[in-house]
Amino acid sequence: MTPSFEALQSQLKQLPGVGYRSAERMAIRLLLEKPESSKALIEALSRARENVTSCEVCGTICEAGECEICADERRTASGQVCVVEHVSDLLSLEKSGAYGGSYHVLHGKLSPINGIGPDELNIDALMRRVAAGSISELILALPNDIEGEATCHYLIDLLEPHGVKVTRIGFGLPSGGSVLYADAVTLKSALDARQSF
Amino acid sequence: MTPSFEALQSQLKQLPGVGYRSAERMAIRLLLEKPESSKALIEALSRARENVTSCEVCGTICEAGECEICADERRTASGQVCVVEHVSDLLSLEKSGAYGGSYHVLHGKLSPINGIGPDELNIDALMRRVAAGSISELILALPNDIEGEATCHYLIDLLEPHGVKVTRIGFGLPSGGSVLYADAVTLKSALDARQSF
């Protein structure tokens, strides 16, 4: 193909979940099949680049210094802060309507094999919030995998001297799940998290 | 989320194979996690929009009036023209190295339910090539589904008065495929296409 087509394809391939063939299909759609959509995408992306920034408190997406949640006293009054890996995790929790406190987004989890250490994560800002004394409970809602586990332990060690209450979300069978189809890690988590009636 | 984030998400969702959640993840990656990649994407897309056009002969992607294949006498000498649905089909055939003629890209297939009739497809240009008399064989490499079938029959009716030889690529078990796992349509095609030793 042509050089500028290939350059576009390689940029699209860097988007999460996009492989070589999907990037090819996207580039063809944007350039030949629906050329008007490429103009709209450039405009939307340019506008979002100008307007969108990250909340200086919790790190999520916002358009001013502080996001809507951090600016909402009803959300911050309890002092509960839910620590999540990505902004999309925050969005999932918000959609569930199951949580009324505020958040802190790490933008990743510890992963030495991928070169991601504590300095690559949004941990300094979390420690500043802890030091400021407005946090009553930190709820770690990180993934149920080895890297999520490691990140939790790192944070717990870091937070211990500050005497802040730290909890972790429960693990076990998801809603609608059955023991038959659950994997070994889920079953182990579910057994460990058993509760008496 | 913020308005310009949502506008970007809805543009990304229009890309092929991208749903609501993938678009969300992409937008977060582009704006927060890897902001430098959004600049690179805008640049690559703008440059490709300026440079890339479709070949005036066959309809594939190119950077000048005629694509490399249509401009290559070794490819056009045989007069074989392979008719494909999308540019990506052309790319697949090229990667296989199995074909040495030239192409014609329809940019779709007949699909009344989606409002796609002959006028929406790149058929006029094909008929001009046929009328010009340089085509010895049209090889229809359209999908093995109802719409692909309908498009083939439409083209055959249209081409009949011109006396050009029209063939269709073979259908049957793919390489490595077994009768055990093949679906009913594939098995029917394979039986219909049986050959004697």
Coordinates of C-alpha atoms in Angstrom, one line a residue:
Chain A
M1 CA 0.0 0.0 0.0
T2 CA 1.0 3.7 0.0
P3 CA 3.3 5.2 2.6
S4 CA 0.7 7.5 4.2
F5 CA -1.8 4.6 4.3
E6 CA 0.7 2.5 6.1
A7 CA 1.6 5.3 8.6
L8 CA -2.1 5.7 9.4
Q9 CA -2.5 1.9 9.8
S10 CA 0.5 1.8 12.2
Q11 CA -1.0 4.6 14.4
L12 CA -4.4 2.9 14.5
K13 CA -2.7 -0.4 15.5
Q14 CA -1.5 1.3 18.7
L15 CA -5.0 1.7 20.0
P16 CA -6.0 -0.9 22.6
G17 CA -7.5 -4.0 21.2
V18 CA -6.6 -3.2 17.6
G19 CA -4.4 -5.6 15.6
Y20 CA -2.9 -5.4 12.1
R21 CA -6.0 -6.4 10.2
S22 CA -8.5 -4.3 12.2
A23 CA -6.2 -1.3 11.7
E24 CA -6.2 -2.0 7.9
R25 CA -10.0 -2.2 7.9
M26 CA -10.3 1.0 9.9
A27 CA -7.9 2.9 7.6
I28 CA -9.8 1.8 4.5
R29 CA -13.1 2.8 6.1
L30 CA -11.7 6.2 7.1
L31 CA -10.1 7.0 3.8
L32 CA -12.2 5.4 1.1
E33 CA -15.5 4.1 2.3
K34 CA -16.5 6.9 4.6
P35 CA -14.1 9.8 4.0
E36 CA -16.3 12.2 5.9
S37 CA -15.8 10.2 9.1
S38 CA -12.1 10.9 9.1
K39 CA -12.7 14.6 9.1
A40 CA -15.1 14.2 12.0
L41 CA -12.6 12.0 13.9
I42 CA -9.8 14.5 13.5
E43 CA -12.1 17.3 14.7
A44 CA -13.3 15.4 17.7
L45 CA -9.8 14.3 18.7
S46 CA -8.4 17.8 18.3
R47 CA -11.2 19.3 20.4
A48 CA -10.8 16.6 23.1
R49 CA -7.0 17.1 23.2
E50 CA -7.6 20.8 23.8
N51 CA -10.4 20.4 26.4
V52 CA -9.8 17.2 28.3
T53 CA -7.3 17.0 31.1
S54 CA -6.9 14.8 34.2
C55 CA -8.4 15.8 37.5
E56 CA -5.6 17.1 39.7
V57 CA -7.1 15.3 42.7
C58 CA -8.0 11.8 41.5
G59 CA -6.5 11.6 38.0
T60 CA -9.7 10.9 36.1
I61 CA -10.8 12.7 32.9
C62 CA -12.2 16.2 33.4
E63 CA -12.4 19.5 31.6
A64 CA -11.3 21.8 34.4
G65 CA -8.9 21.5 37.4
E66 CA -11.1 19.2 39.4
C67 CA -13.6 16.5 38.2
E68 CA -17.3 16.5 38.9
I69 CA -16.9 13.8 41.6
C70 CA -14.1 15.4 43.5
A71 CA -15.9 18.7 43.4
D72 CA -19.1 17.2 44.8
E73 CA -19.2 17.4 48.6
R74 CA -21.8 14.6 48.8
R75 CA -19.2 12.3 47.2
T76 CA -16.2 13.4 49.3
A77 CA -18.0 13.9 52.7
S78 CA -17.7 10.2 53.7
G79 CA -13.9 10.2 53.1
Q80 CA -14.2 6.9 51.2
V81 CA -11.8 6.7 48.3
C82 CA -11.9 3.8 45.8
V83 CA -8.6 3.1 44.2
V84 CA -8.9 1.8 40.6
E85 CA -6.5 0.8 37.9
H86 CA -8.0 2.7 34.9
V87 CA -10.5 5.5 34.2
S88 CA -12.7 2.8 32.6
D89 CA -12.9 1.0 35.9
L90 CA -14.2 4.2 37.5
L91 CA -16.8 4.5 34.7
S92 CA -17.9 0.9 35.3
L93 CA -18.4 1.5 39.1
E94 CA -20.2 4.8 38.3
K95 CA -22.6 3.0 35.9
S96 CA -23.3 0.4 38.5
G97 CA -24.6 3.0 40.9
A98 CA -23.1 0.8 43.7
Y99 CA -20.7 3.4 45.1
G100 CA -21.2 6.9 46.5
G101 CA -17.6 8.0 47.5
S102 CA -14.8 9.4 45.5
Y103 CA -12.0 7.7 43.5
H104 CA -8.3 7.6 42.8
V105 CA -7.1 6.4 39.4
L106 CA -3.6 4.8 39.3
H107 CA -3.5 4.6 35.5
G108 CA -2.0 1.1 35.7
K109 CA -0.7 -1.5 38.1
L110 CA 2.8 -2.5 39.1
S111 CA 4.3 -4.7 36.4
P112 CA 8.1 -5.0 36.6
I113 CA 8.1 -7.1 33.4
N114 CA 6.6 -4.2 31.5
G115 CA 8.8 -1.6 33.2
I116 CA 5.9 -0.2 35.3
G117 CA 7.1 0.7 38.8
P118 CA 5.5 2.9 41.5
D119 CA 6.9 6.1 39.7
E120 CA 4.9 5.3 36.6
L121 CA 1.6 5.2 38.6
N122 CA -0.4 8.0 40.1
I123 CA 0.7 7.1 43.7
D124 CA 2.3 10.4 44.8
A125 CA -1.0 12.2 44.4
L126 CA -2.7 9.5 46.5
M127 CA -0.1 9.9 49.2
R128 CA -0.7 13.6 49.3
R129 CA -4.5 13.0 49.7
V130 CA -3.7 10.6 52.6
A131 CA -1.3 13.1 54.2
A132 CA -3.9 15.8 53.9
G133 CA -6.0 13.7 56.3
S134 CA -9.4 13.8 54.4
I135 CA -9.5 10.0 53.7
S136 CA -11.4 7.7 56.1
E137 CA -11.1 4.5 54.1
L138 CA -9.2 3.4 51.0
I139 CA -11.1 0.7 49.0
L140 CA -8.7 -1.1 46.7
A141 CA -10.7 -2.1 43.6
L142 CA -7.7 -3.4 41.6
P143 CA -7.8 -6.6 39.4
N144 CA -7.8 -10.1 40.9
D145 CA -4.5 -11.1 39.3
I146 CA -0.9 -11.3 40.3
E147 CA -0.1 -7.7 39.3
G148 CA -3.2 -6.4 41.0
E149 CA -2.3 -8.3 44.2
A150 CA 1.3 -6.9 44.1
T151 CA 0.0 -3.4 43.7
C152 CA -2.3 -3.9 46.7
H153 CA 0.5 -5.1 48.9
Y154 CA 2.7 -2.3 47.8
L155 CA 0.0 0.3 48.7
I156 CA -0.7 -1.4 52.0
D157 CA 2.9 -1.2 53.1
L158 CA 3.1 2.4 52.0
L159 CA -0.1 3.3 53.8
E160 CA 0.5 1.5 57.1
P161 CA 2.5 4.3 58.8
H162 CA -0.5 6.7 58.1
G163 CA -3.0 4.6 60.0
V164 CA -5.6 4.9 57.3
K165 CA -8.2 2.1 57.0
V166 CA -7.5 0.0 53.9
T167 CA -10.0 -2.6 52.4
R168 CA -10.1 -4.6 49.2
I169 CA -13.2 -5.4 47.2
G170 CA -14.6 -8.9 47.5
F171 CA -13.7 -11.8 45.2
G172 CA -15.8 -14.8 44.3
L173 CA -18.5 -16.0 41.9
P174 CA -19.8 -13.1 39.7
S175 CA -23.6 -12.6 39.6
G176 CA -25.1 -15.4 37.5
G177 CA -21.9 -17.4 37.8
S178 CA -21.9 -21.1 38.7
V179 CA -19.2 -23.2 40.3
L180 CA -19.3 -25.5 37.2
Y181 CA -17.8 -22.9 34.9
A182 CA -15.7 -20.9 37.3
D183 CA -11.9 -21.0 36.9
A184 CA -9.5 -22.2 39.7
V185 CA -8.5 -18.7 40.8
T186 CA -12.1 -17.6 41.2
L187 CA -13.0 -20.7 43.1
K188 CA -10.0 -20.3 45.5
S189 CA -11.0 -16.6 46.0
A190 CA -14.6 -17.6 46.7
L191 CA -13.6 -20.3 49.2
D192 CA -11.2 -17.9 51.0
A193 CA -14.0 -15.3 51.1
R194 CA -16.7 -17.6 52.5
Q195 CA -19.0 -16.2 55.1
S196 CA -21.0 -17.8 57.9
F197 CA -24.8 -17.4 57.9
Chain B
M1 CA -17.9 12.1 31.3
T2 CA -17.1 15.4 29.6
P3 CA -18.8 16.5 26.3
S4 CA -15.6 16.5 24.2
F5 CA -14.7 13.1 25.6
E6 CA -18.1 11.7 24.6
A7 CA -17.9 13.3 21.1
L8 CA -14.6 11.5 20.6
Q9 CA -15.9 8.3 21.9
S10 CA -18.9 8.4 19.5
Q11 CA -16.6 9.0 16.6
L12 CA -14.3 6.1 17.5
K13 CA -17.4 3.9 17.9
Q14 CA -18.1 4.3 14.2
L15 CA -14.9 2.5 13.2
P16 CA -15.5 -1.1 12.1
G17 CA -15.4 -3.6 14.9
V18 CA -15.4 -0.9 17.7
G19 CA -18.2 -1.0 20.3
Y20 CA -19.1 1.3 23.1
R21 CA -16.5 0.0 25.6
S22 CA -13.6 -0.3 23.1
A23 CA -14.3 3.3 22.1
E24 CA -14.1 4.3 25.7
R25 CA -10.8 2.5 26.2
M26 CA -9.4 4.0 23.1
A27 CA -10.4 7.6 24.0
I28 CA -8.9 7.2 27.5
R29 CA -5.7 5.8 26.0
L30 CA -5.5 8.7 23.5
L31 CA -6.3 11.5 25.9
L32 CA -4.8 10.4 29.3
E33 CA -2.6 7.4 29.1
K34 CA -0.7 8.2 25.9
P35 CA -1.5 11.8 24.9
E36 CA 1.4 11.9 22.4
S37 CA -0.3 9.1 20.4
S38 CA -3.3 11.3 19.7
K39 CA -1.2 13.9 18.1
A40 CA 0.5 11.3 16.0
L41 CA -2.9 9.9 15.0
I42 CA -4.2 13.3 14.0
E43 CA -1.1 13.9 11.8
A44 CA -1.2 10.5 10.2
L45 CA -4.9 10.8 9.4
S46 CA -4.6 14.3 8.0
R47 CA -1.6 13.3 5.8
A48 CA -3.4 10.2 4.6
R49 CA -6.6 12.3 3.8
E50 CA -4.5 14.6 1.7
N51 CA -2.4 12.0 -0.1
V52 CA -4.6 8.9 -0.4
T53 CA -7.2 8.6 -3.2
S54 CA -8.8 5.7 -5.0
C55 CA -7.4 4.3 -8.2
E56 CA -9.5 5.7 -11.1
V57 CA -9.3 2.3 -12.8
C58 CA -9.9 -0.3 -10.2
G59 CA -11.0 1.7 -7.1
T60 CA -8.3 0.5 -4.7
I61 CA -6.2 2.9 -2.5
C62 CA -3.4 4.8 -4.2
E63 CA -1.6 8.1 -4.1
A64 CA -1.8 9.1 -7.8
G65 CA -4.4 8.6 -10.5
E66 CA -3.7 4.9 -11.0
C67 CA -2.6 2.3 -8.5
E68 CA 0.7 0.3 -8.8
I69 CA -1.1 -2.8 -10.0
C70 CA -3.1 -1.1 -12.7
A71 CA 0.0 0.7 -13.9
D72 CA 2.0 -2.5 -14.1
E73 CA 1.9 -4.0 -17.6
R74 CA 2.9 -7.4 -16.3
R75 CA -0.3 -7.4 -14.2
T76 CA -2.7 -6.1 -16.8
A77 CA -1.3 -8.0 -19.8
S78 CA -3.3 -11.2 -19.2
G79 CA -6.6 -9.3 -19.1
Q80 CA -7.6 -11.2 -16.0
V81 CA -9.5 -8.9 -13.6
C82 CA -10.5 -10.2 -10.1
V83 CA -13.6 -8.5 -8.7
V84 CA -13.5 -8.2 -4.9
E85 CA -15.8 -6.6 -2.3
H86 CA -13.3 -4.6 -0.3
V87 CA -9.8 -3.2 -0.6
S88 CA -8.9 -5.5 2.3
D89 CA -9.9 -8.6 0.2
L90 CA -7.5 -7.3 -2.5
L91 CA -4.7 -7.0 0.1
S92 CA -5.4 -10.6 1.3
L93 CA -5.1 -11.9 -2.3
E94 CA -1.9 -9.9 -2.8
K95 CA -0.4 -11.3 0.4
S96 CA -1.2 -14.8 -0.7
G97 CA 0.9 -14.3 -3.9
A98 CA -1.7 -16.6 -5.6
Y99 CA -2.9 -14.2 -8.2
G100 CA -1.0 -12.3 -11.0
G101 CA -3.7 -10.3 -12.7
S102 CA -5.4 -7.0 -11.9
Y103 CA -8.4 -6.2 -9.7
H104 CA -11.7 -4.3 -9.5
V105 CA -13.0 -3.2 -6.0
L106 CA -16.8 -2.9 -5.7
H107 CA -16.6 -1.3 -2.2
G108 CA -19.5 -3.4 -1.0
K109 CA -22.0 -6.0 -2.1
L110 CA -25.7 -5.7 -3.1
S111 CA -27.7 -5.5 0.2
P112 CA -31.2 -4.1 -0.3
I113 CA -31.9 -4.4 3.4
N114 CA -29.0 -2.0 4.1
G115 CA -30.0 0.3 1.2
I116 CA -27.1 -0.8 -1.0
G117 CA -28.1 -1.1 -4.6
P118 CA -26.0 -1.2 -7.8
D119 CA -25.6 2.6 -7.8
E120 CA -23.8 2.5 -4.4
L121 CA -21.2 0.0 -5.8
N122 CA -18.2 0.7 -8.1
I123 CA -19.9 -1.0 -11.0
D124 CA -20.0 1.8 -13.6
A125 CA -16.2 1.8 -13.7
L126 CA -16.2 -1.9 -14.2
M127 CA -18.6 -1.7 -17.1
R128 CA -16.4 1.0 -18.7
R129 CA -13.4 -1.4 -18.4
V130 CA -15.4 -4.2 -20.0
A131 CA -16.6 -1.8 -22.8
A132 CA -13.0 -0.8 -23.4
G133 CA -12.3 -4.4 -24.3
S134 CA -9.2 -5.1 -22.4
I135 CA -10.6 -7.7 -20.1
S136 CA -10.3 -11.4 -21.0
E137 CA -11.7 -12.9 -17.8
L138 CA -13.6 -11.6 -14.8
I139 CA -12.9 -13.7 -11.7
L140 CA -15.6 -13.0 -9.1
A141 CA -14.0 -13.3 -5.7
L142 CA -17.1 -12.2 -3.7
P143 CA -18.1 -13.7 -0.4
N144 CA -19.8 -17.1 -0.2
D145 CA -23.1 -15.7 1.3
I146 CA -26.5 -14.7 0.1
E147 CA -25.5 -11.1 -0.7
G148 CA -22.3 -12.2 -2.4
E149 CA -24.3 -14.7 -4.4
A150 CA -26.9 -11.9 -5.4
T151 CA -24.1 -9.6 -6.4
C152 CA -22.5 -12.3 -8.7
H153 CA -25.8 -13.0 -10.4
Y154 CA -26.4 -9.3 -10.9
L155 CA -23.0 -8.9 -12.5
I156 CA -23.4 -12.0 -14.7
D157 CA -26.7 -10.6 -16.1
L158 CA -25.1 -7.3 -16.7
L159 CA -22.0 -8.8 -18.4
E160 CA -23.7 -11.4 -20.6
P161 CA -24.3 -9.1 -23.6
H162 CA -20.6 -8.2 -23.6
G163 CA -19.5 -11.8 -24.1
V164 CA -16.8 -11.5 -21.5
K165 CA -15.7 -14.7 -19.8
V166 CA -16.9 -14.7 -16.1
T167 CA -15.7 -17.2 -13.5
R168 CA -16.2 -17.4 -9.7
I169 CA -13.6 -18.6 -7.2
G170 CA -14.0 -22.1 -5.8
F171 CA -15.9 -22.9 -2.6
G172 CA -15.3 -25.8 -0.3
L173 CA -13.2 -26.9 2.7
P174 CA -10.5 -24.4 3.6
S175 CA -6.9 -25.5 3.9
G176 CA -6.6 -27.5 7.2
G177 CA -10.4 -27.8 7.4
S178 CA -12.2 -31.1 8.2
V179 CA -15.7 -32.2 7.3
L180 CA -16.3 -32.7 11.0
Y181 CA -16.2 -29.0 11.8
A182 CA -17.4 -27.5 8.5
D183 CA -20.8 -25.7 8.5
A184 CA -23.7 -26.8 6.3
V185 CA -23.2 -24.1 3.6
T186 CA -19.5 -25.0 3.3
L187 CA -20.3 -28.7 3.0
K188 CA -23.0 -28.0 0.4
S189 CA -20.5 -25.8 -1.6
A190 CA -17.8 -28.5 -1.3
L191 CA -20.2 -31.2 -2.6
D192 CA -21.4 -29.1 -5.5
A193 CA -17.8 -28.3 -6.4
R194 CA -16.6 -32.0 -6.3
Q195 CA -14.2 -33.0 -9.1
S196 CA -13.4 -36.4 -10.6
F197 CA -9.8 -37.8 -10.3

